[in-house]
mmCIF file of C-alpha atoms in Angstrom:
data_model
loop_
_atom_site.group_PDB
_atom_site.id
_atom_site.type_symbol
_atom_site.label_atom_id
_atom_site.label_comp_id
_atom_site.label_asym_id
_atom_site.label_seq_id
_atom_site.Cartn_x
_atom_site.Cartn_y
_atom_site.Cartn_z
ATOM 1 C CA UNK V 2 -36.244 0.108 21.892
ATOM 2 C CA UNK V 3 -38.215 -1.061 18.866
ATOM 3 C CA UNK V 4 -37.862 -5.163 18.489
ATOM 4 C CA UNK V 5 -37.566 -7.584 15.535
ATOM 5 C CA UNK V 6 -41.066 -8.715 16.638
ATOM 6 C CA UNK V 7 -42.619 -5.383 16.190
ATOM 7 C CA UNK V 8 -41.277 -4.852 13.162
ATOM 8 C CA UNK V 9 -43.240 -8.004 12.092
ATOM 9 C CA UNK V 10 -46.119 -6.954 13.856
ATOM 10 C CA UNK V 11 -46.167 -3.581 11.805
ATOM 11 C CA UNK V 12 -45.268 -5.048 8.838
ATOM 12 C CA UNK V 13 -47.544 -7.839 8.939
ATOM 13 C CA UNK V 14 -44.912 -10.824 8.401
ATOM 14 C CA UNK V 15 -43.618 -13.803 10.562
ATOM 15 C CA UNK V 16 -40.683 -12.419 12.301
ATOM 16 C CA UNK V 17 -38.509 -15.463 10.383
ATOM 17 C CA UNK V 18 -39.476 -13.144 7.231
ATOM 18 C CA UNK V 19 -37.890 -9.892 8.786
ATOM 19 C CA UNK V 20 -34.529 -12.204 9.771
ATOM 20 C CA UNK V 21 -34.594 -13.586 5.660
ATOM 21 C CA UNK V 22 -34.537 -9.651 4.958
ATOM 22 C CA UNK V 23 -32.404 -8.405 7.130
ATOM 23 C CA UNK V 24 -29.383 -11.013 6.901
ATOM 24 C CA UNK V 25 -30.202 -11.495 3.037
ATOM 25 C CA UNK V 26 -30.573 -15.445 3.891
ATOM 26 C CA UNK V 27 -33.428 -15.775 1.820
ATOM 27 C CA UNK V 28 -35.398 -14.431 -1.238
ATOM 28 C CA UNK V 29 -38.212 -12.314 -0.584
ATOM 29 C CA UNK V 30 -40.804 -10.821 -2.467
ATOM 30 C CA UNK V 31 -40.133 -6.864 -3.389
ATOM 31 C CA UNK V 32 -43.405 -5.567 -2.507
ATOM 32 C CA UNK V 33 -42.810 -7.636 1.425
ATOM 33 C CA UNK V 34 -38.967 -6.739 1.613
ATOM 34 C CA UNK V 35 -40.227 -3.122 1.155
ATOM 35 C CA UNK V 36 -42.621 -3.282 3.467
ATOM 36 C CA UNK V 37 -40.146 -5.013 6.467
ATOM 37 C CA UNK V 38 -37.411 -1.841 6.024
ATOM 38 C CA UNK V 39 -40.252 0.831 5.887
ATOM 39 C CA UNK V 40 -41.157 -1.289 9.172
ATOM 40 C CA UNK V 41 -37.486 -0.759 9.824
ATOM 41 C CA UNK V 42 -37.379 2.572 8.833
ATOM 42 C CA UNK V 43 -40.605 3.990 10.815
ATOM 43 C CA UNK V 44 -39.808 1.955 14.380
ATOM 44 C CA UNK V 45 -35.557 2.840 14.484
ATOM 45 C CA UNK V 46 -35.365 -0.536 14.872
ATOM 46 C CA UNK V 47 -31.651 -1.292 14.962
ATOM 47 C CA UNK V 48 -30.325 -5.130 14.677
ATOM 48 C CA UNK V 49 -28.473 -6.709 17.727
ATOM 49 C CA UNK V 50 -25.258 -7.575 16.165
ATOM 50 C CA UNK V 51 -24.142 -9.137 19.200
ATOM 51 C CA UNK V 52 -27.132 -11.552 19.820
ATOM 52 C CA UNK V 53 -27.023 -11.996 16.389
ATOM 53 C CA UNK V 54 -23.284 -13.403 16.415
ATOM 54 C CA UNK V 55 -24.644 -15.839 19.427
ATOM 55 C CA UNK V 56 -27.019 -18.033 17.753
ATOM 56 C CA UNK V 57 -25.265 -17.567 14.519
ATOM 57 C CA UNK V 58 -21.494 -17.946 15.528
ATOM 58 C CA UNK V 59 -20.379 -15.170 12.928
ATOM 59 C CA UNK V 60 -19.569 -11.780 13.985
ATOM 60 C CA UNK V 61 -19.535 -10.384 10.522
ATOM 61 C CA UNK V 62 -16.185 -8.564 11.431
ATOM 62 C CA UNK V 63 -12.840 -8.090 10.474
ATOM 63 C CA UNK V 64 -9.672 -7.509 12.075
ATOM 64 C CA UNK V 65 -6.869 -5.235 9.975
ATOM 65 C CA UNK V 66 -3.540 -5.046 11.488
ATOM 66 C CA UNK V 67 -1.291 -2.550 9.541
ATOM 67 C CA UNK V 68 1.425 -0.548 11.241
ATOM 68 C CA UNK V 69 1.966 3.577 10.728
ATOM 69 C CA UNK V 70 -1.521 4.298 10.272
ATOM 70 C CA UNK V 71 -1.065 7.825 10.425
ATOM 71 C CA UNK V 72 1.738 7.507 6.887
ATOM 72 C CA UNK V 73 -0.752 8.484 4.124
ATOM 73 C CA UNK V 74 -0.155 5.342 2.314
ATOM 74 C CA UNK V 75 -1.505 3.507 4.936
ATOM 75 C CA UNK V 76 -4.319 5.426 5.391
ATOM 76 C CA UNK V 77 -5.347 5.237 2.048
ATOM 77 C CA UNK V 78 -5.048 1.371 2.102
ATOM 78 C CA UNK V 79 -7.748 2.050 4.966
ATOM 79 C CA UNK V 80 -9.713 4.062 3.484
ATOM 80 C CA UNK V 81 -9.769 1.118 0.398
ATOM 81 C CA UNK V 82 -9.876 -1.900 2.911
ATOM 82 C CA UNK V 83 -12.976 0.127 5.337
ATOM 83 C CA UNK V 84 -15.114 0.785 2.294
ATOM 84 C CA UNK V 85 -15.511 -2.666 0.805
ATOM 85 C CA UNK V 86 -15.679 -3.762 4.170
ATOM 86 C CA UNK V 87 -18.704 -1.707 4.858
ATOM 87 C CA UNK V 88 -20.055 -2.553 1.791
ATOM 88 C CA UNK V 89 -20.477 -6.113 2.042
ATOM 89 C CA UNK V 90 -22.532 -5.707 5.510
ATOM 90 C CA UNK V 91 -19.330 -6.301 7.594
ATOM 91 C CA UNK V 92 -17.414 -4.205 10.548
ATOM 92 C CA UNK V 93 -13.955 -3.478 10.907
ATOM 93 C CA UNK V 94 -11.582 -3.804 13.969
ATOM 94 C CA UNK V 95 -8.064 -2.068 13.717
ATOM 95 C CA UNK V 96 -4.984 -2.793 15.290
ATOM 96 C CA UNK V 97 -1.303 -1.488 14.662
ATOM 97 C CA UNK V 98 1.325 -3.891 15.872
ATOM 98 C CA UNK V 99 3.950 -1.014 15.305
ATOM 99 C CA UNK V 100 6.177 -3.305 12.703
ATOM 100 C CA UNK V 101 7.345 -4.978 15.845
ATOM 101 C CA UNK V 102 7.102 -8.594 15.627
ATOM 102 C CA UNK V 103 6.376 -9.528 19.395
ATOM 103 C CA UNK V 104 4.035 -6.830 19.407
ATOM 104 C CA UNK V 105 2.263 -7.889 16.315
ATOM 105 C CA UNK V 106 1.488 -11.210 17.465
ATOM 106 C CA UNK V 107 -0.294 -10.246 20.853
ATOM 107 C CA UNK V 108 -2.689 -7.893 18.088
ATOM 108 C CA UNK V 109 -3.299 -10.671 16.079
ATOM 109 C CA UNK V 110 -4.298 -12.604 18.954
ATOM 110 C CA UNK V 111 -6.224 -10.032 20.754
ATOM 111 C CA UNK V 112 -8.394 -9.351 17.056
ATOM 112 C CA UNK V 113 -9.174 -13.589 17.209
ATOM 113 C CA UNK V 114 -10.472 -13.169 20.495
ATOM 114 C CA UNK V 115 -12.654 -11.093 19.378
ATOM 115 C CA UNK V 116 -13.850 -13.594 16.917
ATOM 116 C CA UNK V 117 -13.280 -11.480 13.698
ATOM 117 C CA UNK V 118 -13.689 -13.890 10.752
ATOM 118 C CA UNK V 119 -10.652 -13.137 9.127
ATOM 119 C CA UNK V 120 -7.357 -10.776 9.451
ATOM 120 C CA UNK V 121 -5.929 -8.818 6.900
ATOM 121 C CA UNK V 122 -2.279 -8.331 7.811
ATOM 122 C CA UNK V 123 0.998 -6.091 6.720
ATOM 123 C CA UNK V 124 3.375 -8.637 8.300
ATOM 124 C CA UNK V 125 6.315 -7.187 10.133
ATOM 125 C CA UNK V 126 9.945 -8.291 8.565
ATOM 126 C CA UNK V 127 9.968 -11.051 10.566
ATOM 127 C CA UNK V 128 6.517 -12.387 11.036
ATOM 128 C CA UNK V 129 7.798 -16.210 12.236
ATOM 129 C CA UNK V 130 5.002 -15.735 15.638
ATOM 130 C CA UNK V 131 2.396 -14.350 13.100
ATOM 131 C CA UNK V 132 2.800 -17.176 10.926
ATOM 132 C CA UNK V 133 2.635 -19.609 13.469
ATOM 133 C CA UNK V 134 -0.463 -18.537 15.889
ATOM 134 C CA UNK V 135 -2.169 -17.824 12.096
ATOM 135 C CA UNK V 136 -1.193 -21.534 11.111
ATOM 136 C CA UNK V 137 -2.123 -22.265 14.372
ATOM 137 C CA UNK V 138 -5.527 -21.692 15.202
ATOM 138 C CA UNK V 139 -6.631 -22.093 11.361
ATOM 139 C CA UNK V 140 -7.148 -18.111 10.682
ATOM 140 C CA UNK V 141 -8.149 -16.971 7.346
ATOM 141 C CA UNK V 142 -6.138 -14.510 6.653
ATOM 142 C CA UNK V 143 -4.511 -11.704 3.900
ATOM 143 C CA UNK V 144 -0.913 -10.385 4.136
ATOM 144 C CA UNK V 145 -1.067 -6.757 2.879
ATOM 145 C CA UNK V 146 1.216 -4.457 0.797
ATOM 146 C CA UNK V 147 4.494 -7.004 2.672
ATOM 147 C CA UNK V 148 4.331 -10.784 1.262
ATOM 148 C CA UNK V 149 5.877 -13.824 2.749
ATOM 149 C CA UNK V 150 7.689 -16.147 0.092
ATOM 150 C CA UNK V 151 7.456 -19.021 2.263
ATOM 151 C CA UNK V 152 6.586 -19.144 5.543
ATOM 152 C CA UNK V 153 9.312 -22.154 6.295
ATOM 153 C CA UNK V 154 8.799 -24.669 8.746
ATOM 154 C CA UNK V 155 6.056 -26.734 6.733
ATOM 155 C CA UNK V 156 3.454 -24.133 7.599
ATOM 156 C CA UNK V 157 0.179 -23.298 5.425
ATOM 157 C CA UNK V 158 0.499 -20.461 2.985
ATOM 158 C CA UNK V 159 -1.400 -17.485 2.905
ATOM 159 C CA UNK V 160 -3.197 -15.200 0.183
ATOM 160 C CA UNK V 161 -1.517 -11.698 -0.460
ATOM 161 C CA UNK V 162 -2.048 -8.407 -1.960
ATOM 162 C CA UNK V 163 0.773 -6.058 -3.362
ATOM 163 C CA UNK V 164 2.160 -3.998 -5.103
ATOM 164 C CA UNK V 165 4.851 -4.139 -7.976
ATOM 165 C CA UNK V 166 7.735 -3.136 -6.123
ATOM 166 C CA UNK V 167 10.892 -3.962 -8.471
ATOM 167 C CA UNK V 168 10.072 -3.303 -11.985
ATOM 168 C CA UNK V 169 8.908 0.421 -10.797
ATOM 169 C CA UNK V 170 11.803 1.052 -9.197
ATOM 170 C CA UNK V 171 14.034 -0.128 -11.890
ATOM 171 C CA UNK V 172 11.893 2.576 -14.040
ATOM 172 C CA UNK V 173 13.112 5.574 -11.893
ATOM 173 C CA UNK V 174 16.704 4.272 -12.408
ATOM 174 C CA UNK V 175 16.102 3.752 -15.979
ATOM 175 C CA UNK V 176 14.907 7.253 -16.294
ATOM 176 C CA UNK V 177 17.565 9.147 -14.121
ATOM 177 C CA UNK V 178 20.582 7.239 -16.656
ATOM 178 C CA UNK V 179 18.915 7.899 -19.672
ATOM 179 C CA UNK V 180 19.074 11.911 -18.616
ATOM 180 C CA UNK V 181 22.749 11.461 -17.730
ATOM 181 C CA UNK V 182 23.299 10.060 -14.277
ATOM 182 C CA UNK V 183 26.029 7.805 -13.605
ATOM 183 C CA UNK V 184 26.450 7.651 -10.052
ATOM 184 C CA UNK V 185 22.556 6.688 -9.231
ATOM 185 C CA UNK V 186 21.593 6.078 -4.963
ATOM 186 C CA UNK V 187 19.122 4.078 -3.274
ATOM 187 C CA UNK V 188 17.502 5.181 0.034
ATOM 188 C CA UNK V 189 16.145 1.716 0.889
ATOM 189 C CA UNK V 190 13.813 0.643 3.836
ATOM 190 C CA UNK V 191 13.862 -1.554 6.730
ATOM 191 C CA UNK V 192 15.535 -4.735 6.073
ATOM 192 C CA UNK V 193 13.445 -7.629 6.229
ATOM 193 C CA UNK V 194 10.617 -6.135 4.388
ATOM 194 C CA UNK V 195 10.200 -7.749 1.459
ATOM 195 C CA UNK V 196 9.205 -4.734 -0.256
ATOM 196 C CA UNK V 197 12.767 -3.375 1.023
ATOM 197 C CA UNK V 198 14.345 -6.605 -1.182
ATOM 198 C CA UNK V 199 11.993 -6.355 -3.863
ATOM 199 C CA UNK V 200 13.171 -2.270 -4.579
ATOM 200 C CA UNK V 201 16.742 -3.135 -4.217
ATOM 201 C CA UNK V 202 16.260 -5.898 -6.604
ATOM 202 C CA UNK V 203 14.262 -3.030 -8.939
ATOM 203 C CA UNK V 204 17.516 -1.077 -8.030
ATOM 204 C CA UNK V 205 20.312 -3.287 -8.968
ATOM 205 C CA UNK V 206 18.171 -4.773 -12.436
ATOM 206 C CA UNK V 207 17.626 -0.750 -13.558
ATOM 207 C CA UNK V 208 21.648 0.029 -13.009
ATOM 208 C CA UNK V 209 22.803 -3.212 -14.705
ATOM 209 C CA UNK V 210 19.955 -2.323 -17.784
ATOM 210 C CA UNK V 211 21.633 0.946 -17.604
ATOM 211 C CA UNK V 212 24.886 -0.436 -18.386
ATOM 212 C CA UNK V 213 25.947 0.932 -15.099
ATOM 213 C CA UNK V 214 27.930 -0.715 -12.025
ATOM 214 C CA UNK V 215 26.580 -1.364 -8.891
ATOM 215 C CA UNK V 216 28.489 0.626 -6.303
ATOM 216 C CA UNK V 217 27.519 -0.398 -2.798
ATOM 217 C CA UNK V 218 28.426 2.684 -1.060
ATOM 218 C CA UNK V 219 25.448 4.070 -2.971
ATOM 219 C CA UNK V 220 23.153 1.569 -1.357
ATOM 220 C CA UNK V 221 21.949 2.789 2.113
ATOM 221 C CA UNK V 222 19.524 1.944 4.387
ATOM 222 C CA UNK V 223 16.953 4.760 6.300
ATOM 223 C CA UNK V 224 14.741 2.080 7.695
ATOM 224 C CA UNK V 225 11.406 2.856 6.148
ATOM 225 C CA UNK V 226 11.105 6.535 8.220
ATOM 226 C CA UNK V 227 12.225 9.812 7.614
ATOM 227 C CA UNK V 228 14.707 10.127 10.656
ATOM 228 C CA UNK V 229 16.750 7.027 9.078
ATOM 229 C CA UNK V 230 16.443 8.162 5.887
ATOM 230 C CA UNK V 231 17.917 11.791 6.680
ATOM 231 C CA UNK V 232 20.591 10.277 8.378
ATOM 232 C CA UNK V 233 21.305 7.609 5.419
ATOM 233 C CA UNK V 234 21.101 10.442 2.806
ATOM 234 C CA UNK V 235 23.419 12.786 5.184
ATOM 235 C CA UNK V 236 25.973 9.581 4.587
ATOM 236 C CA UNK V 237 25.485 9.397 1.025
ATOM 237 C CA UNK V 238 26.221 13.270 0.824
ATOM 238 C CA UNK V 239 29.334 12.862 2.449
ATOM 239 C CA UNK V 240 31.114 10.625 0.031
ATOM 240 C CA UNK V 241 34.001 11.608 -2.118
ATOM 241 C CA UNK V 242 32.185 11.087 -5.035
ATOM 242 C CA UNK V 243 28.691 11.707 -3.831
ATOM 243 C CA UNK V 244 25.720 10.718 -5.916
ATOM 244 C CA UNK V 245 23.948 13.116 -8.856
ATOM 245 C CA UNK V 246 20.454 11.121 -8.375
ATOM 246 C CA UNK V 247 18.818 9.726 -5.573
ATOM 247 C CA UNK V 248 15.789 7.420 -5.501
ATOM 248 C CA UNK V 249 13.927 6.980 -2.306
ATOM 249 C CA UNK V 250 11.857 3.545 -1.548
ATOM 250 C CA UNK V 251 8.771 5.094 0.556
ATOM 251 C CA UNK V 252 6.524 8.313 0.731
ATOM 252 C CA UNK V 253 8.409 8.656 4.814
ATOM 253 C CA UNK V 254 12.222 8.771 3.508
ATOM 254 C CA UNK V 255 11.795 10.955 0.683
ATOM 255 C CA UNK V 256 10.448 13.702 3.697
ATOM 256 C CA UNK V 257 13.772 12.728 5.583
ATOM 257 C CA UNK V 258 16.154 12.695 2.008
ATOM 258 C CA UNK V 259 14.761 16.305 1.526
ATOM 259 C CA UNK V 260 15.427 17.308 4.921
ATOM 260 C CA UNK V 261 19.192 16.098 4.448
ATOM 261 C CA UNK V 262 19.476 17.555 1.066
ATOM 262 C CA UNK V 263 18.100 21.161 2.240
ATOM 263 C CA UNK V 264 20.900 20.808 5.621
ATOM 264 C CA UNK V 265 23.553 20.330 3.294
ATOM 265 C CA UNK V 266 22.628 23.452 1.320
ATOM 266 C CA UNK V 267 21.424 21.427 -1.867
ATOM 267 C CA UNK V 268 18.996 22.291 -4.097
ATOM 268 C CA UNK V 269 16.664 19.759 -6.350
ATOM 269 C CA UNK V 270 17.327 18.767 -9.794
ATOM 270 C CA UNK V 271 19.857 21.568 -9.630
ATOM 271 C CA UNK V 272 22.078 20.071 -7.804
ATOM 272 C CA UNK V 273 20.980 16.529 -7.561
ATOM 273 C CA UNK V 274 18.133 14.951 -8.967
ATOM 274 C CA UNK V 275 15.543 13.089 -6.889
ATOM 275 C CA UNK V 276 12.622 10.461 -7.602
ATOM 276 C CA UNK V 277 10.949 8.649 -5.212
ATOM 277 C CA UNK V 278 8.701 5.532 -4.237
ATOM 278 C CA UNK V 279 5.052 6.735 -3.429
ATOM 279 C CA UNK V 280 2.810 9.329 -4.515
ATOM 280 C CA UNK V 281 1.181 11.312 -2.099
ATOM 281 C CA UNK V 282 -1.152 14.072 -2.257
ATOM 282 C CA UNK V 283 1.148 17.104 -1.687
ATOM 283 C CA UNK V 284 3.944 16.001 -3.744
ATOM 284 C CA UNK V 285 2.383 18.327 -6.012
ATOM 285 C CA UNK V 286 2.746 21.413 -3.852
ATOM 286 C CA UNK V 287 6.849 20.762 -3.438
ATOM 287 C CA UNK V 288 8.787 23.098 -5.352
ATOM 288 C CA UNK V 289 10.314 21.011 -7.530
ATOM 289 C CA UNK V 290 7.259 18.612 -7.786
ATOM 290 C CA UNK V 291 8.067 15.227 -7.423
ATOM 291 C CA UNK V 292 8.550 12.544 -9.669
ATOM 292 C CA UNK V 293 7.509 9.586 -8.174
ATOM 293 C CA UNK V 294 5.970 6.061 -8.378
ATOM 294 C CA UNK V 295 2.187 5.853 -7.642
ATOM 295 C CA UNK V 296 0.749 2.718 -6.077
ATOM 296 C CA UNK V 297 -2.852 1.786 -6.320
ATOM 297 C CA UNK V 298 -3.414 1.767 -2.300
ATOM 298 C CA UNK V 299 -7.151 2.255 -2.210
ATOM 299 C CA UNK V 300 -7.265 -0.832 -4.739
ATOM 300 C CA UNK V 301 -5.047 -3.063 -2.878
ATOM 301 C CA UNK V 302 -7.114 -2.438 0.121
ATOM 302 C CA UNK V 303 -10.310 -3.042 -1.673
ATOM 303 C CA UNK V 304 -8.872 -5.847 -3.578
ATOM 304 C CA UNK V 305 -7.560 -7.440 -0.129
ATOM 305 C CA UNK V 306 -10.963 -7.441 1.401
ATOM 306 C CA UNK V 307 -12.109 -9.299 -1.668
ATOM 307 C CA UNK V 308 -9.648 -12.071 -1.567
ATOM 308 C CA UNK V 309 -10.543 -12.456 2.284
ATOM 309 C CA UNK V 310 -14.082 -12.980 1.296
ATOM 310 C CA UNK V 311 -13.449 -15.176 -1.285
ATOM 311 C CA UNK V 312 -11.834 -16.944 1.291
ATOM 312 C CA UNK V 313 -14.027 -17.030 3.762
ATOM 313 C CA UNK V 314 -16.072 -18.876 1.133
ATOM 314 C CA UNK V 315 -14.067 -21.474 -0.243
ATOM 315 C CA UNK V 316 -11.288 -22.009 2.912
ATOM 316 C CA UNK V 317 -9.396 -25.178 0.615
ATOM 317 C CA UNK V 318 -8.905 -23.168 -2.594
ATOM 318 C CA UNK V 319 -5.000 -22.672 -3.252
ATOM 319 C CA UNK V 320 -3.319 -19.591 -1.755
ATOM 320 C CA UNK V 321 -2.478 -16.907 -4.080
ATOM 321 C CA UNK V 322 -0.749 -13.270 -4.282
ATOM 322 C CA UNK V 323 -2.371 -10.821 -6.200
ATOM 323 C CA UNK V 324 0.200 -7.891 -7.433
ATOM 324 C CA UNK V 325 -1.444 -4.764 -8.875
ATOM 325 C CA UNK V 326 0.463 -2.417 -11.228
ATOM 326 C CA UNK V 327 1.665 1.126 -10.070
ATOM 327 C CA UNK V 328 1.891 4.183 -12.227
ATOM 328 C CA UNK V 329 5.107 6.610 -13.375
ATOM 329 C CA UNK V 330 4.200 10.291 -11.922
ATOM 330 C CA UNK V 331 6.259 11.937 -14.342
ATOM 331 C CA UNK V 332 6.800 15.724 -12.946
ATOM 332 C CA UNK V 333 10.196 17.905 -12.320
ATOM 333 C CA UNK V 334 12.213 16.723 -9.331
ATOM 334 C CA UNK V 335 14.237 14.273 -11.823
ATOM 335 C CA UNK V 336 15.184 17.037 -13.635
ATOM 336 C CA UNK V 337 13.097 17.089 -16.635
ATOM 337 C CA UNK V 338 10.919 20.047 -18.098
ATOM 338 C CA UNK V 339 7.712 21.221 -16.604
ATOM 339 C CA UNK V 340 4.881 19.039 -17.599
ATOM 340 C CA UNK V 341 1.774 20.101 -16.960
ATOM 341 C CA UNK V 342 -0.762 17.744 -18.452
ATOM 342 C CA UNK V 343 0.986 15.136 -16.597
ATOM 343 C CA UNK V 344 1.075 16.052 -12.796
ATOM 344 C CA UNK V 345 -2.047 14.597 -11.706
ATOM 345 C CA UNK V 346 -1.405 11.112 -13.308
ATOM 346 C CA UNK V 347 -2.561 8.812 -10.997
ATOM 347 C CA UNK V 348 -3.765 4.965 -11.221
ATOM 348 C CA UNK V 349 -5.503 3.601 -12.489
ATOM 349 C CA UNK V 350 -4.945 5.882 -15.111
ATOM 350 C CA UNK V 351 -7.072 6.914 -18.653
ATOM 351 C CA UNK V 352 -6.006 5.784 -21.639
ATOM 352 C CA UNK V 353 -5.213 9.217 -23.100
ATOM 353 C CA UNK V 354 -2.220 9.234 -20.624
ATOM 354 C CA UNK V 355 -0.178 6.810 -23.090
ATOM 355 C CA UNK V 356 0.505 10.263 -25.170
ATOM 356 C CA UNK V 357 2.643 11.836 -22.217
ATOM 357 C CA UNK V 358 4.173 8.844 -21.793
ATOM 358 C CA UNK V 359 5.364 8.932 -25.075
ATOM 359 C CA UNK V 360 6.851 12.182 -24.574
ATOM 360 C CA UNK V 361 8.880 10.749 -21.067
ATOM 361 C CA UNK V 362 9.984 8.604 -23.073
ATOM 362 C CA UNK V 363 11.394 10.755 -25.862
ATOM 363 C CA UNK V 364 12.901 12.828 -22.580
ATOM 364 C CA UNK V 365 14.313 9.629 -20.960
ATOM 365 C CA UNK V 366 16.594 9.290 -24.043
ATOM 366 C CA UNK V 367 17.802 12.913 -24.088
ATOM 367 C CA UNK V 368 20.868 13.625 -22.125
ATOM 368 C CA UNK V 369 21.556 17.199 -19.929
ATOM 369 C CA UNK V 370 23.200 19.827 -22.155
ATOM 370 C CA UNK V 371 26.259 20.755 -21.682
ATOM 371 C CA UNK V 372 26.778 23.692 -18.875
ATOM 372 C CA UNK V 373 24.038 22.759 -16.777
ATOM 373 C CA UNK V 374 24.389 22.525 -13.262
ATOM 374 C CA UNK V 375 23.755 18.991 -13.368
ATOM 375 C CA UNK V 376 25.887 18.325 -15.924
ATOM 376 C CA UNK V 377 29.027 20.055 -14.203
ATOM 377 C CA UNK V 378 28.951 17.522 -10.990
ATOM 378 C CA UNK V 379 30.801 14.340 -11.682
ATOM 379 C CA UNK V 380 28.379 11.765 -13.108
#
């Protein structure tokens, strides 16, 4: 196996020269930096990371600890998070602490064992370990896609990375009234999460915008999966006065809402109308397609691993959360007509998509004509 010494010796440098161009420690002159990675290049020579990390004390790696890996938000947030990762020279270390808060802090731990240099976390709904073996032991660290208010108990507090969650949500309730809805449901997620408060709050600002009351009953709970949320939706069906629209708060409960709604013998917007939190990349493909809420996930990861860096750099700068804006997926579950040249509006999104905008929001103002189906169930 080739060493850094011959690839001086071929290159005809000072091995401290081949270190300045392979760490990027140093300027070096073009015509010499080309001729260490054709050095590189000709002997295989491949850098020992872990000797490296010895005399250096950096391991140039990262720890990620997000639970459900396998829902396609997540992975996308991956996807985001291991490709700026890569980019900047660095390797990534995953963990999933399964959204169970004893569980998360033994990952946590096991990742700064490790020695990443930071830890970009989804914090579980009640993160009060995480937050103390982070304060801890000094960790720079990023909460992901969950955020933490205030971490209570004096501790330090942390950067984060989100997504809008309220204002969107208020949109999909906003846009189910203005086609006729009166009796409007949320499938929320797991309480804790702040992105389950943040949705409800979206939930309850849209109704009272609406000039709507908030009705409780209508408020249920399937846990961020699609088990709970089949089972929450089953309950909402069964109500004297069931709801005409349901929104769902994640990509996992609108799969168990569906499964609920298609037990029950209902069919969508016929018979009730449905929008949902998160895009995903079939929601095309369902017949009706689905209006939903698009969030950024690639970006957030990307932008996460940026703020971590930044860090990493200047450890005393204040703490801050970064929220990024989602995008309306305006398509034909809610009810409204067929629009083709708006299906595949995703974020970020061009500028020519203001123009079918304009158009939802001719249709949000246009109630269901009389004698349709929707309009014959009580509102």
């Amino acid at each position: 196996m080739a060493t850094m010494t011959d690839v001086a010796r071929s290159a005809g440098v000072s091995v401290a020269t081949v270190s300045h161009v392979l760490n990027g420690t140093r300027p070096v002159l073009p015509h010499t930096r080309q001729a260490v990675l054709d050095a590189v290049e000709e002997l295989g020579y491949t850098p020992n990371t872990l000797a490296r990390s010895l005399v250096t004390s950096r391991t140039r790696s990262i720890g990620l600890a997000v639970s459900a890996i396998s829902n396609p938000y997540f992975t996308e947030i991956l996807q985001g998070v291991e490709a700026a990762v890569l980019e900047r020279g660095y390797s990534l270390l995953i963990a999933d602490p399964h959204d169970d808060p004893e569980h998360e802090r033994k990952v946590v731990q096991l990742l700064h064992e490790r020695r990443v240099e930071g830890m970009i976390v989804a914090p579980s709904a009640h993160p009060r370990e995480l937050l103390a073996y982070l304060g801890r032991h000094r960790v720079p660290a990023v909460f992901l896609d969950r955020v933490v208010e205030d971490p209570g108990d004096g501790g330090p507090r942390f950067d984060q990375v989100c997504a809008e969650s309220a204002e969107p949500v208020a949109r999909l309730v906003t846009h189910l009234a203005g086609l006729g809805h009166r009796r409007i449901a949320l499938v929320a997620g797991l309480p804790g999460l702040s992105t389950t408060s943040e949705r409800i709050s979206g939930y309850r600002h849209g109704l009272e915008g609406a000039g709507l009351p908030f009705d409780e009953r209508l408020l249920v709970h399937g846990d961020s999966e699609s088990d709970g949320a089949e089972r929450a939706t089953g309950a909402l069906l069964s109500l004297d006065a069931p709801p005409t629209a349901l929104v769902t708060a994640n990509n996992a409960m609108t799969i168990g809402t569906l499964r609920a709604l298609r037990a029950h013998g209902l069919s969508v917007p016929e018979d009730i109308a449905l929008c949902c939190f998160d895009d995903f990349a079939w929601a095309d493909l369902f017949s009706p397609r689905l209006t939903a809420i698009a969030q950024p996930s690639r970006e957030i990861g990307a932008r996460a691993v940026q703020v971590l860096l930044e860090r990493l750099a200047a450890p005393d700068r204040p703490a801050r959360t970064v929220r990024l804006p989602c995008a309306f997926v305006h398509r034909t579950s809610c009810g409204c007509p067929d629009r083709p040249e708006e299906q595949r509006a995703r974020p970020p999104q061009p500028p020519r998509a203001r123009r079918p905008e304009q158009k939802t929001q001719q249709s949000e103002n246009q109630r269901p004509e009389k004698g349709s189906p929707r309009d014959r169930r009580s509102r």
